[in-house]
mmCIF file of C-alpha atoms and ligand atoms in Angstrom:
data_model
loop_
_atom_site.group_PDB
_atom_site.id
_atom_site.type_symbol
_atom_site.label_atom_id
_atom_site.label_comp_id
_atom_site.label_asym_id
_atom_site.label_seq_id
_atom_site.Cartn_x
_atom_site.Cartn_y
_atom_site.Cartn_z
ATOM 1 C CA MET A 1 -88.656 -182.204 -214.797
ATOM 2 C CA ASN A 2 -86.721 -179.889 -212.558
ATOM 3 C CA ASN A 3 -89.008 -177.563 -210.637
ATOM 4 C CA VAL A 4 -87.279 -175.136 -208.327
ATOM 5 C CA ILE A 5 -88.744 -172.448 -206.094
ATOM 6 C CA ILE A 6 -86.643 -169.518 -204.953
ATOM 7 C CA LEU A 7 -88.092 -167.866 -201.854
ATOM 8 C CA GLY A 8 -87.064 -164.781 -199.952
ATOM 9 C CA ALA A 9 -88.190 -161.362 -198.786
ATOM 10 C CA PRO A 10 -88.402 -158.445 -201.227
ATOM 11 C CA GLY A 11 -84.831 -157.322 -201.877
ATOM 12 C CA SER A 12 -83.279 -160.676 -200.945
ATOM 13 C CA GLY A 13 -82.045 -161.240 -204.504
ATOM 14 C CA LYS A 14 -84.527 -163.786 -205.872
ATOM 15 C CA GLY A 15 -84.443 -162.215 -209.316
ATOM 16 C CA THR A 16 -80.661 -161.882 -209.480
ATOM 17 C CA GLN A 17 -79.749 -165.316 -208.098
ATOM 18 C CA GLY A 18 -82.703 -166.965 -209.827
ATOM 19 C CA LYS A 19 -81.464 -165.806 -213.190
ATOM 20 C CA ILE A 20 -78.007 -167.313 -212.641
ATOM 21 C CA LEU A 21 -79.415 -170.575 -211.330
ATOM 22 C CA ALA A 22 -81.999 -170.936 -214.114
ATOM 23 C CA GLY A 23 -79.185 -170.415 -216.630
ATOM 24 C CA HIS A 24 -77.154 -173.225 -215.028
ATOM 25 C CA LEU A 25 -80.129 -175.559 -214.931
ATOM 26 C CA GLY A 26 -81.306 -174.713 -218.444
ATOM 27 C CA ILE A 27 -84.866 -173.958 -217.333
ATOM 28 C CA PRO A 28 -86.809 -170.711 -217.651
ATOM 29 C CA GLN A 29 -86.993 -168.328 -214.719
ATOM 30 C CA VAL A 30 -90.537 -167.148 -214.293
ATOM 31 C CA SER A 31 -91.387 -164.208 -212.072
ATOM 32 C CA THR A 32 -95.013 -163.375 -211.279
ATOM 33 C CA GLY A 33 -93.838 -159.854 -210.400
ATOM 34 C CA ASP A 34 -92.362 -159.404 -213.900
ATOM 35 C CA LEU A 35 -95.544 -160.767 -215.494
ATOM 36 C CA ILE A 36 -97.674 -158.401 -213.408
ATOM 37 C CA ARG A 37 -95.476 -155.417 -214.338
ATOM 38 C CA ALA A 38 -95.758 -156.356 -218.036
ATOM 39 C CA ALA A 39 -99.549 -156.704 -217.739
ATOM 40 C CA MET A 40 -99.828 -153.305 -216.038
ATOM 41 C CA LYS A 41 -97.665 -151.704 -218.707
ATOM 42 C CA GLN A 42 -99.834 -153.174 -221.466
ATOM 43 C CA GLY A 43 -103.039 -152.299 -219.590
ATOM 44 C CA THR A 44 -104.494 -155.821 -219.844
ATOM 45 C CA PRO A 45 -107.487 -156.695 -217.579
ATOM 46 C CA LEU A 46 -105.106 -158.516 -215.227
ATOM 47 C CA GLY A 47 -102.839 -155.475 -215.139
ATOM 48 C CA VAL A 48 -105.709 -153.122 -214.401
ATOM 49 C CA LYS A 49 -106.934 -155.381 -211.591
ATOM 50 C CA ALA A 50 -103.443 -155.732 -210.100
ATOM 51 C CA LYS A 51 -102.392 -152.081 -210.118
ATOM 52 C CA SER A 52 -103.856 -150.702 -206.881
ATOM 53 C CA PHE A 53 -102.697 -153.759 -204.901
ATOM 54 C CA TYR A 54 -99.255 -153.677 -206.486
ATOM 55 C CA ASP A 55 -98.644 -149.955 -206.023
ATOM 56 C CA GLN A 56 -99.435 -150.144 -202.303
ATOM 57 C CA GLY A 57 -97.230 -153.166 -201.717
ATOM 58 C CA HIS A 58 -100.119 -155.582 -201.134
ATOM 59 C CA LEU A 59 -100.345 -159.013 -202.692
ATOM 60 C CA VAL A 60 -102.379 -159.222 -205.850
ATOM 61 C CA PRO A 61 -105.438 -161.432 -205.069
ATOM 62 C CA ASP A 62 -104.814 -165.173 -205.341
ATOM 63 C CA GLU A 63 -107.493 -165.687 -207.997
ATOM 64 C CA VAL A 64 -105.586 -163.339 -210.308
ATOM 65 C CA ILE A 65 -102.377 -165.275 -209.633
ATOM 66 C CA TYR A 66 -103.860 -168.772 -210.103
ATOM 67 C CA GLY A 67 -104.568 -168.204 -213.791
ATOM 68 C CA LEU A 68 -101.058 -166.883 -214.204
ATOM 69 C CA ILE A 69 -99.462 -169.873 -212.457
ATOM 70 C CA GLN A 70 -101.512 -172.336 -214.467
ATOM 71 C CA GLU A 71 -100.461 -170.656 -217.699
ATOM 72 C CA ILE A 72 -96.789 -170.711 -216.665
ATOM 73 C CA LEU A 73 -96.762 -174.392 -215.759
ATOM 74 C CA ASP A 74 -98.672 -175.336 -218.933
ATOM 75 C CA ALA A 75 -96.427 -173.340 -221.275
ATOM 76 C CA PRO A 76 -94.307 -175.414 -223.708
ATOM 77 C CA ALA A 77 -91.188 -173.618 -222.426
ATOM 78 C CA SER A 78 -91.809 -175.140 -218.976
ATOM 79 C CA ARG A 79 -91.784 -178.772 -220.078
ATOM 80 C CA GLU A 80 -88.322 -179.415 -218.575
ATOM 81 C CA GLY A 81 -89.274 -177.571 -215.417
ATOM 82 C CA VAL A 82 -89.277 -173.991 -214.245
ATOM 83 C CA LEU A 83 -87.567 -171.789 -211.700
ATOM 84 C CA MET A 84 -90.344 -170.027 -209.783
ATOM 85 C CA ASP A 85 -89.393 -166.557 -208.617
ATOM 86 C CA GLY A 86 -92.008 -164.689 -206.583
ATOM 87 C CA PHE A 87 -94.527 -167.500 -206.317
ATOM 88 C CA PRO A 88 -95.912 -169.241 -204.445
ATOM 89 C CA ARG A 89 -96.307 -166.442 -201.914
ATOM 90 C CA THR A 90 -99.236 -167.717 -199.836
ATOM 91 C CA SER A 91 -100.241 -171.165 -198.546
ATOM 92 C CA PRO A 92 -103.130 -171.431 -201.051
ATOM 93 C CA GLN A 93 -100.726 -170.551 -203.880
ATOM 94 C CA ALA A 94 -98.318 -173.247 -202.638
ATOM 95 C CA GLU A 95 -101.169 -175.758 -202.669
ATOM 96 C CA ALA A 96 -102.080 -174.662 -206.204
ATOM 97 C CA VAL A 97 -98.493 -175.242 -207.394
ATOM 98 C CA ASP A 98 -98.473 -178.732 -205.841
ATOM 99 C CA ARG A 99 -101.821 -179.557 -207.422
ATOM 100 C CA LEU A 100 -100.906 -178.312 -210.890
ATOM 101 C CA LEU A 101 -97.561 -180.132 -210.853
ATOM 102 C CA LYS A 102 -99.143 -183.324 -209.568
ATOM 103 C CA ALA A 103 -101.498 -183.254 -212.552
ATOM 104 C CA LYS A 104 -98.355 -183.498 -214.706
ATOM 105 C CA GLN A 105 -96.873 -186.293 -212.580
ATOM 106 C CA ALA A 106 -94.328 -183.718 -211.401
ATOM 107 C CA LYS A 107 -93.455 -182.116 -208.074
ATOM 108 C CA VAL A 108 -91.460 -179.337 -206.468
ATOM 109 C CA ASP A 109 -87.898 -180.693 -206.610
ATOM 110 C CA ARG A 110 -86.002 -178.024 -204.676
ATOM 111 C CA VAL A 111 -86.752 -174.945 -202.616
ATOM 112 C CA ILE A 112 -84.128 -172.303 -201.929
ATOM 113 C CA LEU A 113 -84.663 -169.729 -199.204
ATOM 114 C CA LEU A 114 -82.608 -166.535 -199.271
ATOM 115 C CA GLU A 115 -82.255 -165.048 -195.791
ATOM 116 C CA VAL A 116 -81.214 -161.409 -195.455
ATOM 117 C CA ASP A 117 -81.395 -158.971 -192.504
ATOM 118 C CA GLU A 118 -84.237 -156.505 -192.657
ATOM 119 C CA THR A 119 -82.008 -153.401 -192.451
ATOM 120 C CA GLU A 120 -80.087 -154.678 -195.485
ATOM 121 C CA LEU A 121 -83.340 -155.378 -197.358
ATOM 122 C CA VAL A 122 -84.603 -151.838 -196.813
ATOM 123 C CA LYS A 123 -81.266 -150.415 -197.905
ATOM 124 C CA ARG A 124 -81.287 -152.447 -201.118
ATOM 125 C CA LEU A 125 -84.899 -151.711 -202.012
ATOM 126 C CA LEU A 126 -84.521 -147.977 -201.542
ATOM 127 C CA ALA A 127 -81.292 -148.046 -203.580
ATOM 128 C CA ARG A 128 -83.149 -149.909 -206.350
ATOM 129 C CA ALA A 129 -85.918 -147.306 -206.176
ATOM 130 C CA ALA A 130 -83.427 -144.605 -207.020
ATOM 131 C CA LYS A 131 -82.041 -146.628 -209.956
ATOM 132 C CA GLU A 132 -85.046 -148.337 -211.544
ATOM 133 C CA GLY A 133 -87.973 -146.222 -210.400
ATOM 134 C CA ARG A 134 -90.283 -149.147 -209.656
ATOM 135 C CA ALA A 135 -93.667 -147.866 -208.435
ATOM 136 C CA ASP A 136 -93.595 -150.115 -205.347
ATOM 137 C CA ASP A 137 -90.033 -149.283 -204.256
ATOM 138 C CA ASN A 138 -90.978 -146.268 -202.112
ATOM 139 C CA ALA A 139 -90.599 -146.212 -198.303
ATOM 140 C CA THR A 140 -94.302 -146.878 -197.562
ATOM 141 C CA SER A 141 -94.662 -149.778 -200.003
ATOM 142 C CA VAL A 142 -91.341 -151.283 -198.978
ATOM 143 C CA THR A 143 -92.443 -151.432 -195.310
ATOM 144 C CA GLN A 144 -95.756 -152.927 -196.399
ATOM 145 C CA ARG A 145 -94.085 -155.549 -198.633
ATOM 146 C CA LEU A 146 -91.759 -156.670 -195.832
ATOM 147 C CA LYS A 147 -94.782 -157.000 -193.531
ATOM 148 C CA VAL A 148 -96.635 -159.036 -196.175
ATOM 149 C CA PHE A 149 -93.630 -161.345 -196.493
ATOM 150 C CA GLN A 150 -93.538 -161.999 -192.721
ATOM 151 C CA GLN A 151 -97.297 -162.446 -192.385
ATOM 152 C CA GLN A 152 -98.323 -164.213 -195.577
ATOM 153 C CA THR A 153 -95.278 -165.792 -197.224
ATOM 154 C CA ALA A 154 -93.034 -166.856 -194.338
ATOM 155 C CA PRO A 155 -95.629 -169.309 -192.937
HETATM 156 P P1 ADP B 1 -90.445 -158.193 -204.540
HETATM 157 O O1 ADP B 1 -90.124 -159.589 -204.128
HETATM 158 O O2 ADP B 1 -89.282 -157.266 -204.465
HETATM 159 O O3 ADP B 1 -91.652 -157.615 -203.827
HETATM 160 P P2 ADP B 1 -91.807 -159.022 -207.019
HETATM 161 O O4 ADP B 1 -91.578 -158.528 -208.395
HETATM 162 O O5 ADP B 1 -91.645 -160.486 -206.769
HETATM 163 O O6 ADP B 1 -90.798 -158.189 -206.103
HETATM 164 O O7 ADP B 1 -93.273 -158.606 -206.539
HETATM 165 C C1 ADP B 1 -93.739 -157.282 -206.634
HETATM 166 C C2 ADP B 1 -95.240 -157.218 -206.336
HETATM 167 O O8 ADP B 1 -95.955 -157.998 -207.309
HETATM 168 C C3 ADP B 1 -95.704 -157.755 -204.993
HETATM 169 O O9 ADP B 1 -95.598 -156.801 -203.958
HETATM 170 C C4 ADP B 1 -97.172 -158.098 -205.297
HETATM 171 O O10 ADP B 1 -97.980 -156.931 -205.335
HETATM 172 C C5 ADP B 1 -97.093 -158.623 -206.717
HETATM 173 N N1 ADP B 1 -96.885 -160.089 -206.758
HETATM 174 C C6 ADP B 1 -95.825 -160.739 -207.317
HETATM 175 N N2 ADP B 1 -95.948 -162.071 -207.206
HETATM 176 C C7 ADP B 1 -97.122 -162.283 -206.541
HETATM 177 C C8 ADP B 1 -97.801 -163.456 -206.107
HETATM 178 N N3 ADP B 1 -97.320 -164.680 -206.319
HETATM 179 N N4 ADP B 1 -98.990 -163.288 -205.446
HETATM 180 C C9 ADP B 1 -99.494 -162.062 -205.221
HETATM 181 N N5 ADP B 1 -98.896 -160.922 -205.604
HETATM 182 C C10 ADP B 1 -97.724 -161.015 -206.254
#
């Protein structure tokens, strides 16, 4: 298996670089953010639960994410490994990933950290807001998401 985590602040390019890398490695790129956006769009129970957290730029509660992570790692498409984009994002989530992989006699093989200056991050996220209209790409949520990254993900 080839399990890779791509880490970085919002706007650092995890999605963009992750896609290229996953293509090279021949493994699926899985983004919890994308899965949450799809769930919200479809109005599933997970989507309904996630919405208020998501819109304000807060993390969706870990217990919502655990089920998602388990499903991802158990999916047939993940048997050769997976490129994780947007998770783990907290220490408990990181422990969950380790635990679930260990149960498959697998481990995290590589971790890539994308480091980008905060002024550049804000610039990119607000530019994306104008283009894609993501609900959490407004000035208030962007500030909140950068704070969440420093406080909850960076450690
Ligand atoms: P970005 O890195 O630009 O914030 P994402 O699509 O990775 O974009 O995440 C968007 C939002 O989705 C986060 O602000 C959070 O609300 C939610 N989210 C995504 N992944 C997780 C996760 N692993 N744990 C908790 N919340 C998450």
